[in-house]
Structures are given as structure tokens and as C-alpha cells.
CSV table of C-alpha atoms in Angstrom, one decimal:
chain,number,residue,atom,x,y,z
A,1,UNK,CA,14.2,174.7,-129.2
A,2,UNK,CA,14.3,177.1,-126.2
A,3,UNK,CA,11.6,179.2,-124.4
A,4,UNK,CA,12.3,182.8,-125.1
A,5,UNK,CA,10.8,185.7,-123.2
A,6,UNK,CA,9.3,188.0,-125.8
A,7,UNK,CA,7.4,190.5,-123.6
A,8,UNK,CA,7.5,191.6,-120.0
A,9,UNK,CA,5.1,193.8,-118.0
A,10,UNK,CA,4.1,194.6,-114.4
A,11,UNK,CA,1.4,196.3,-112.6
A,12,UNK,CA,1.5,198.1,-109.2
A,13,UNK,CA,-1.6,199.6,-107.5
A,14,UNK,CA,-1.7,203.4,-107.2
A,15,UNK,CA,-2.0,203.5,-103.4
A,16,UNK,CA,1.4,204.0,-101.7
A,17,UNK,CA,1.8,203.2,-98.0
A,18,UNK,CA,5.0,204.5,-96.5
A,19,UNK,CA,6.8,203.5,-93.3
A,20,UNK,CA,5.6,206.8,-91.9
A,21,UNK,CA,2.0,205.7,-92.5
A,22,UNK,CA,2.6,202.5,-90.6
A,23,UNK,CA,4.1,204.4,-87.7
A,24,UNK,CA,0.6,205.7,-87.0
A,25,UNK,CA,-0.8,202.3,-86.3
A,26,UNK,CA,2.1,200.1,-85.4
A,27,UNK,CA,4.8,200.2,-82.7
A,28,UNK,CA,7.6,200.8,-85.2
A,29,UNK,CA,9.3,203.6,-87.1
A,30,UNK,CA,10.8,204.3,-90.5
A,31,UNK,CA,14.4,203.9,-89.5
A,32,UNK,CA,13.8,200.6,-87.9
A,33,UNK,CA,12.0,199.2,-90.9
A,34,UNK,CA,14.6,200.5,-93.4
A,35,UNK,CA,17.5,199.1,-91.3
A,36,UNK,CA,15.9,195.7,-90.8
A,37,UNK,CA,14.4,195.2,-94.3
A,38,UNK,CA,15.4,197.9,-96.8
A,39,UNK,CA,11.7,198.7,-97.4
A,40,UNK,CA,10.6,202.4,-97.5
A,41,UNK,CA,7.1,202.0,-99.0
A,42,UNK,CA,4.8,199.5,-100.6
A,43,UNK,CA,1.7,199.5,-102.9
A,44,UNK,CA,-1.7,198.4,-101.6
A,45,UNK,CA,-4.6,197.5,-103.9
A,46,UNK,CA,-8.1,198.9,-103.4
A,47,UNK,CA,-10.5,196.7,-101.4
A,48,UNK,CA,-12.6,196.0,-104.5
A,49,UNK,CA,-9.5,195.3,-106.7
A,50,UNK,CA,-9.1,191.6,-106.9
A,51,UNK,CA,-6.0,189.6,-107.8
A,52,UNK,CA,-7.6,188.9,-111.2
A,53,UNK,CA,-8.4,192.6,-111.7
A,54,UNK,CA,-4.7,193.4,-111.1
A,55,UNK,CA,-3.6,190.6,-113.4
A,56,UNK,CA,-5.8,191.9,-116.2
A,57,UNK,CA,-4.1,195.3,-116.0
A,58,UNK,CA,-0.6,193.7,-116.2
A,59,UNK,CA,-1.6,191.7,-119.3
A,60,UNK,CA,-3.1,194.8,-120.9
A,61,UNK,CA,0.4,196.3,-120.6
A,62,UNK,CA,1.8,193.3,-122.5
A,63,UNK,CA,-0.7,193.9,-125.3
A,64,UNK,CA,0.2,197.6,-125.4
A,65,UNK,CA,3.8,196.5,-126.1
A,66,UNK,CA,2.6,194.4,-129.1
A,67,UNK,CA,2.1,191.0,-127.5
A,68,UNK,CA,-0.5,188.8,-129.2
A,69,UNK,CA,-1.9,186.6,-126.5
A,70,UNK,CA,-5.3,185.4,-127.9
A,71,UNK,CA,-3.6,182.3,-129.5
A,72,UNK,CA,-1.6,181.4,-126.4
A,73,UNK,CA,-1.4,177.6,-125.9
A,74,UNK,CA,-1.3,178.0,-122.1
A,75,UNK,CA,-2.1,180.5,-119.3
A,76,UNK,CA,-0.3,180.0,-116.0
A,77,UNK,CA,-1.0,182.1,-113.0
A,78,UNK,CA,1.3,181.9,-109.9
A,79,UNK,CA,-0.5,183.1,-106.8
A,80,UNK,CA,-1.2,182.5,-103.2
A,81,UNK,CA,-4.1,184.9,-103.2
A,82,UNK,CA,-6.4,183.7,-106.0
A,83,UNK,CA,-9.6,185.5,-106.7
A,84,UNK,CA,-11.8,182.4,-106.0
A,85,UNK,CA,-11.3,178.9,-104.6
A,86,UNK,CA,-12.3,177.9,-108.1
A,87,UNK,CA,-12.3,178.5,-111.0
A,88,UNK,CA,-8.6,179.3,-111.4
A,89,UNK,CA,-7.4,182.9,-111.7
A,90,UNK,CA,-5.8,181.7,-115.0
A,91,UNK,CA,-9.3,180.8,-116.3
A,92,UNK,CA,-10.5,184.3,-115.5
A,93,UNK,CA,-7.6,185.7,-117.5
A,94,UNK,CA,-8.4,183.4,-120.4
A,95,UNK,CA,-12.0,184.7,-120.4
A,96,UNK,CA,-11.0,188.4,-120.0
A,97,UNK,CA,-8.8,188.3,-123.2
A,98,UNK,CA,-10.8,185.7,-125.2
A,99,UNK,CA,-7.9,183.4,-125.3
A,100,UNK,CA,-8.7,180.2,-127.4
A,101,UNK,CA,-10.7,177.6,-125.7
A,102,UNK,CA,-8.2,174.8,-126.3
A,103,UNK,CA,-5.4,176.3,-124.2
A,104,UNK,CA,-4.2,175.0,-120.9
A,105,UNK,CA,-5.3,177.2,-118.0
A,106,UNK,CA,-4.2,176.6,-114.4
A,107,UNK,CA,-2.8,178.2,-111.3
A,108,UNK,CA,0.4,177.4,-109.4
A,109,UNK,CA,0.8,177.8,-105.6
A,110,UNK,CA,4.5,178.1,-104.7
A,111,UNK,CA,4.3,181.3,-102.7
A,112,UNK,CA,7.3,183.6,-103.4
A,113,UNK,CA,8.8,181.1,-105.8
A,114,UNK,CA,5.7,181.1,-108.0
A,115,UNK,CA,7.2,183.2,-110.9
A,116,UNK,CA,10.1,180.8,-111.2
A,117,UNK,CA,7.9,177.8,-111.0
A,118,UNK,CA,5.7,179.3,-113.8
A,119,UNK,CA,8.8,180.0,-115.9
A,120,UNK,CA,10.0,176.5,-115.5
A,121,UNK,CA,6.6,175.0,-116.3
A,122,UNK,CA,6.3,177.2,-119.4
A,123,UNK,CA,9.8,176.4,-120.6
A,124,UNK,CA,9.1,172.6,-120.2
A,125,UNK,CA,5.8,172.9,-122.2
A,126,UNK,CA,7.6,174.8,-125.0
A,127,UNK,CA,10.7,172.6,-125.1
A,128,UNK,CA,8.6,169.4,-125.2
A,129,UNK,CA,6.8,170.8,-128.2
A,130,UNK,CA,3.4,170.8,-126.5
A,131,UNK,CA,3.1,174.6,-126.6
A,132,UNK,CA,4.5,177.3,-128.8
A,133,UNK,CA,3.3,180.3,-126.8
A,134,UNK,CA,2.7,180.5,-123.0
A,135,UNK,CA,1.4,183.5,-121.0
A,136,UNK,CA,2.6,183.5,-117.4
A,137,UNK,CA,1.4,185.8,-114.6
A,138,UNK,CA,2.4,186.2,-111.0
A,139,UNK,CA,-0.2,188.1,-109.1
A,140,UNK,CA,-0.6,188.7,-105.4
A,141,UNK,CA,-2.9,190.7,-103.2
A,142,UNK,CA,-0.9,190.2,-100.0
A,143,UNK,CA,-2.8,192.9,-98.2
A,144,UNK,CA,-5.8,190.6,-97.9
A,145,UNK,CA,-3.9,188.0,-95.8
A,146,UNK,CA,-1.9,190.4,-93.6
A,147,UNK,CA,-2.5,191.0,-89.9
A,148,UNK,CA,-2.2,194.8,-89.9
A,149,UNK,CA,-1.6,194.7,-86.1
A,150,UNK,CA,1.5,192.5,-86.4
A,151,UNK,CA,4.5,194.6,-87.1
A,152,UNK,CA,6.7,191.6,-87.9
A,153,UNK,CA,4.7,190.9,-91.1
A,154,UNK,CA,2.6,194.0,-91.8
A,155,UNK,CA,5.7,196.1,-92.7
A,156,UNK,CA,7.0,193.5,-95.2
A,157,UNK,CA,4.4,192.9,-97.9
A,158,UNK,CA,2.8,194.7,-100.8
A,159,UNK,CA,0.5,194.0,-103.7
A,160,UNK,CA,1.5,193.7,-107.4
A,161,UNK,CA,1.6,191.7,-110.6
A,162,UNK,CA,4.3,190.6,-113.1
A,163,UNK,CA,3.6,189.0,-116.5
A,164,UNK,CA,5.5,187.6,-119.4
A,165,UNK,CA,4.9,186.0,-122.8
A,166,UNK,CA,7.1,183.2,-123.8
A,167,UNK,CA,7.5,181.7,-127.2
A,168,UNK,CA,9.5,179.0,-128.9
A,169,UNK,CA,12.8,180.1,-130.3
A,170,UNK,CA,15.8,178.5,-132.0
A,171,UNK,CA,18.3,181.4,-131.8
A,172,UNK,CA,20.1,180.2,-128.8
A,173,UNK,CA,18.6,182.8,-126.5
A,174,UNK,CA,16.0,182.4,-123.8
A,175,UNK,CA,15.8,180.2,-120.7
A,176,UNK,CA,18.9,178.0,-120.8
A,177,UNK,CA,18.8,176.4,-117.3
A,178,UNK,CA,16.5,176.1,-114.4
A,179,UNK,CA,16.4,174.6,-110.9
A,180,UNK,CA,13.2,174.2,-108.8
A,181,UNK,CA,12.7,172.3,-105.6
A,182,UNK,CA,11.0,172.2,-102.2
A,183,UNK,CA,11.5,171.1,-98.6
A,184,UNK,CA,8.7,169.9,-96.4
A,185,UNK,CA,8.9,172.6,-93.7
A,186,UNK,CA,5.5,174.4,-93.7
A,187,UNK,CA,5.2,175.7,-90.2
A,188,UNK,CA,7.7,178.6,-90.3
A,189,UNK,CA,5.9,180.5,-93.0
A,190,UNK,CA,2.2,179.8,-93.3
A,191,UNK,CA,-1.4,181.0,-93.4
A,192,UNK,CA,-3.2,178.6,-91.1
A,193,UNK,CA,-6.8,179.6,-91.6
A,194,UNK,CA,-8.9,179.5,-94.7
A,195,UNK,CA,-8.2,176.0,-96.0
A,196,UNK,CA,-9.9,172.7,-95.2
A,197,UNK,CA,-7.9,172.3,-92.0
A,198,UNK,CA,-9.3,175.5,-90.6
A,199,UNK,CA,-12.2,176.8,-92.7
A,200,UNK,CA,-13.1,180.4,-92.4
A,201,UNK,CA,-15.3,181.1,-89.4
A,202,UNK,CA,-16.1,184.2,-87.4
A,203,UNK,CA,-13.8,182.9,-84.6
A,204,UNK,CA,-10.7,182.3,-86.7
A,205,UNK,CA,-11.1,185.6,-88.5
A,206,UNK,CA,-11.1,187.4,-85.2
A,207,UNK,CA,-8.1,185.3,-84.1
A,208,UNK,CA,-6.3,186.4,-87.3
A,209,UNK,CA,-5.5,182.8,-88.2
A,210,UNK,CA,-6.3,183.6,-91.8
A,211,UNK,CA,-3.2,185.9,-92.0
A,212,UNK,CA,0.5,185.3,-92.6
A,213,UNK,CA,2.5,183.8,-89.7
A,214,UNK,CA,6.3,183.8,-90.1
A,215,UNK,CA,9.2,182.8,-87.9
A,216,UNK,CA,11.5,185.5,-89.3
A,217,UNK,CA,14.9,184.2,-88.0
A,218,UNK,CA,14.3,180.7,-89.3
A,219,UNK,CA,13.1,181.9,-92.7
A,220,UNK,CA,16.2,184.2,-93.0
A,221,UNK,CA,18.7,181.3,-92.3
A,222,UNK,CA,16.9,179.0,-94.7
A,223,UNK,CA,16.7,181.6,-97.4
A,224,UNK,CA,20.4,182.5,-97.4
A,225,UNK,CA,21.5,178.8,-97.5
A,226,UNK,CA,18.9,177.9,-100.2
A,227,UNK,CA,19.7,180.9,-102.5
A,228,UNK,CA,23.4,179.9,-102.4
A,229,UNK,CA,22.5,176.3,-103.3
A,230,UNK,CA,20.0,177.0,-106.2
A,231,UNK,CA,22.1,179.7,-107.8
A,232,UNK,CA,25.2,177.5,-107.9
A,233,UNK,CA,23.2,174.5,-109.2
A,234,UNK,CA,21.6,176.5,-112.0
A,235,UNK,CA,24.8,177.9,-113.3
A,236,UNK,CA,26.4,174.5,-113.1
A,237,UNK,CA,23.4,173.1,-115.2
A,238,UNK,CA,24.3,175.7,-117.8
A,239,UNK,CA,28.1,174.9,-117.7
A,240,UNK,CA,28.8,178.5,-116.6
A,241,UNK,CA,30.4,180.2,-113.7
A,242,UNK,CA,29.3,183.0,-111.3
A,243,UNK,CA,31.6,185.4,-113.1
A,244,UNK,CA,29.6,184.9,-116.3
A,245,UNK,CA,26.5,186.4,-114.8
A,246,UNK,CA,25.7,190.0,-115.7
A,247,UNK,CA,22.9,190.4,-113.2
A,248,UNK,CA,21.2,188.4,-110.4
A,249,UNK,CA,17.6,189.3,-109.6
A,250,UNK,CA,16.4,187.7,-106.4
A,251,UNK,CA,13.0,187.6,-104.8
A,252,UNK,CA,12.7,191.0,-103.1
A,253,UNK,CA,12.2,189.9,-99.5
A,254,UNK,CA,14.8,191.7,-97.4
A,255,UNK,CA,18.0,193.6,-98.3
A,256,UNK,CA,19.8,191.8,-95.5
A,257,UNK,CA,19.1,188.5,-97.1
A,258,UNK,CA,20.3,189.8,-100.5
A,259,UNK,CA,23.5,191.1,-98.8
A,260,UNK,CA,24.1,187.8,-97.0
A,261,UNK,CA,23.7,185.9,-100.3
A,262,UNK,CA,26.2,188.3,-102.0
A,263,UNK,CA,28.7,187.7,-99.3
A,264,UNK,CA,28.1,183.9,-99.3
A,265,UNK,CA,28.8,183.9,-103.1
A,266,UNK,CA,31.7,186.3,-102.8
A,267,UNK,CA,29.9,188.8,-105.1
A,268,UNK,CA,29.6,192.5,-104.8
A,269,UNK,CA,26.2,194.0,-104.0
A,270,UNK,CA,26.0,195.7,-107.4
A,271,UNK,CA,25.7,192.3,-109.1
A,272,UNK,CA,22.1,192.2,-107.6
A,273,UNK,CA,19.1,194.3,-108.8
A,274,UNK,CA,17.2,195.8,-105.9
A,275,UNK,CA,13.8,197.5,-105.9
A,276,UNK,CA,12.4,196.3,-102.5
A,277,UNK,CA,12.6,199.9,-101.2
A,278,UNK,CA,9.7,200.9,-103.5
A,279,UNK,CA,7.4,197.8,-103.4
A,280,UNK,CA,8.2,195.6,-100.4
A,281,UNK,CA,7.7,191.9,-100.7
A,282,UNK,CA,5.1,191.2,-103.4
A,283,UNK,CA,5.5,187.4,-103.0
A,284,UNK,CA,5.2,185.5,-106.3
A,285,UNK,CA,5.1,188.8,-108.3
A,286,UNK,CA,8.4,190.1,-106.8
A,287,UNK,CA,11.0,188.6,-109.1
A,288,UNK,CA,9.0,189.4,-112.2
A,289,UNK,CA,8.4,193.0,-111.2
A,290,UNK,CA,12.1,193.5,-110.6
A,291,UNK,CA,13.0,191.7,-113.8
A,292,UNK,CA,10.6,193.9,-115.8
A,293,UNK,CA,11.9,197.0,-114.2
A,294,UNK,CA,15.6,196.1,-114.8
A,295,UNK,CA,14.9,195.4,-118.5
A,296,UNK,CA,12.9,198.6,-119.0
A,297,UNK,CA,15.6,200.6,-117.2
A,298,UNK,CA,18.4,199.3,-119.5
A,299,UNK,CA,20.1,197.2,-116.8
A,300,UNK,CA,19.9,194.2,-119.1
A,301,UNK,CA,21.6,194.2,-122.5
A,302,UNK,CA,21.8,191.8,-125.5
A,303,UNK,CA,24.2,189.0,-124.7
A,304,UNK,CA,23.7,189.2,-120.9
A,305,UNK,CA,23.2,186.2,-118.7
A,306,UNK,CA,20.6,187.1,-116.1
A,307,UNK,CA,19.7,184.8,-113.2
A,308,UNK,CA,16.3,185.0,-111.5
A,309,UNK,CA,16.0,183.3,-108.1
A,310,UNK,CA,13.4,183.0,-105.4
A,311,UNK,CA,12.6,181.3,-102.1
A,312,UNK,CA,9.2,181.0,-100.4
A,313,UNK,CA,6.8,179.2,-98.1
A,314,UNK,CA,6.6,175.4,-98.4
A,315,UNK,CA,9.5,175.7,-98.4
A,316,UNK,CA,10.0,176.3,-102.1
A,317,UNK,CA,12.8,177.6,-104.2
A,318,UNK,CA,13.8,178.1,-107.8
A,319,UNK,CA,16.2,179.7,-110.2
A,320,UNK,CA,16.1,180.4,-114.0
A,321,UNK,CA,19.1,181.5,-116.1
A,322,UNK,CA,18.2,183.5,-119.2
A,323,UNK,CA,20.4,184.5,-122.1
A,324,UNK,CA,19.5,187.7,-123.8
């Protein structure tokens, strides 16, 4: 029995912030941002639009496509920007859609790898027989944890949600191999304020310690090496080869990272689906947004092997190989 993805959806806020908009407040320009990152614009949620609010909109799109979620056995939300400390954002989704009271409902914190962690967890629950149907959501309001005066991070991130409904299937399709892991190296990509180490105070809010800090060069080097490792490990787990893959959808963090990964694997750039130019880095939601878009645009066909892969703070990583 495999976990098969039956429905996909995504939600992006209406507000578009272009690189030209950022030129007005930051010491940067459009050409520099595009050259360094590939990003041209990003979506930013309204101030009163919470992570859960955005997630609800993505799940409504699932339902509009015909998904029945009220009998889901589990709801998993991957997020680093949850609506409340507790209860879980997953619990808020469970309530919003009147999903049965006996379901599992919990959040996962794996930063940009969250969608893959959620897929892996959902697949494990289904393959074990514990669940028949699992709703996963990756939702991020990165704009709330950005220092909009720091050009090294403010240009990178956007807000968005991706969602999927997985069900048990015995037709040989679905998630056929996964790889997830982590390395204890938190300091190069971290939000230092807001947790129990540094609770929110007027002082640390003014100091911007409750915003994203990143050592970009170190993250870049780690990401390229890790993507190479997890992609190869996942296809080996499936007894396949790189040439068998129809499409690779990476976490949309930086086009230079994706190009470096393609070079490392001796693959052409057209093997990789890219939409970072429109949305920036939406953290956990990123892979799922690109996955949904690729499917809806016809870039994925029946019989294709599609590999999703991500790398994020922690450091975390993961890949999932899906047969359509």
C-alpha cells in the first residue's frame, strides 16, 4: 500500500512586492537581486491575515477540486510561523473544516524542508495502516519574521501556502521513496528571538532579534552539497537512476543554488522546475507551491517520476520521489 497524492492546491496572497518596490527602502536594485537570486517579485500577506487564514484558503481550493477532507485521519501543518504558540495551526484547520474529532492533528517545524517532512510523515502513517487519508499543509507568513531593513534577507522571502490530500492506494503510483535528515548546525540560519531562550521583549523587538538571521555563503555551500546527497540517496532507495527522473522540483531558495545542483548532478537546467522569480522563498510552502503549479501547467504527466527536494534551517533536508 502506497500513499498517493490525490489533490494539490496552493494559495498566494494578492499583494505583490517587486524588486523595484524594495529599491525604495533598501540599498539594492532589481538587477542585483535578479542576478544574485533569480527573484523578481514576491507575495506578502495582509497584516491581519494569519498563517491559519492563508491555510484555510488553500484547503478551500482543495475542496473546490473535489477533495473530501472531513473524514481525514490526520492533519499535518508544516510551518515556522504558526498562528499561536498553542494550539497547533493544524488544530485550527481541523476546526475550520469540521474534520472528525478522532483525527491526529499536529504541526511540524522543519523550516524550508517542512513540506517534505510532512509528506514523509503522511506516507508513513498511510503505509503503516494507521491512516487512510491525510491532509498536509505547508504554510508560511515569512513577512512577519523579516527585518525589512536587512537587504540580505528582506529580498528573499515571501508568503504562501501549499496543500495536498494523500490517500492509500495499491495501483503502484504515489510516494515510492523518501529521505529526510538533519544536521545540528542551527546558528547559520536562525530566528534568535521569540522562544524561551530569548522571549519577546520591547528591547529584542527593537534589536530585530525576532527576525531571520542568515549566513548566506555558508547556507549556499551546505545546500548544494546536501541536495546532491539527498537526491542521489532517494533515487537509490527506489532502485532508479537520475536519467529516470522526468522532473526535479527543489525548494525555491535561489536560482544559483539550483544551477549549482544541476551542474553537480550533470543535469541540464531544464530538468528543474523554477518559479522563484514570481514568489521568492516561501520556506516550507515553496516546494508544494512549485509542485502544484507544475502539475496544473501540464509539466507532469502520467507515468512520470517526479522528485521533490528541500533544504532548510536546522539544518534539515528531505526528498520524496513520486510516480504518477
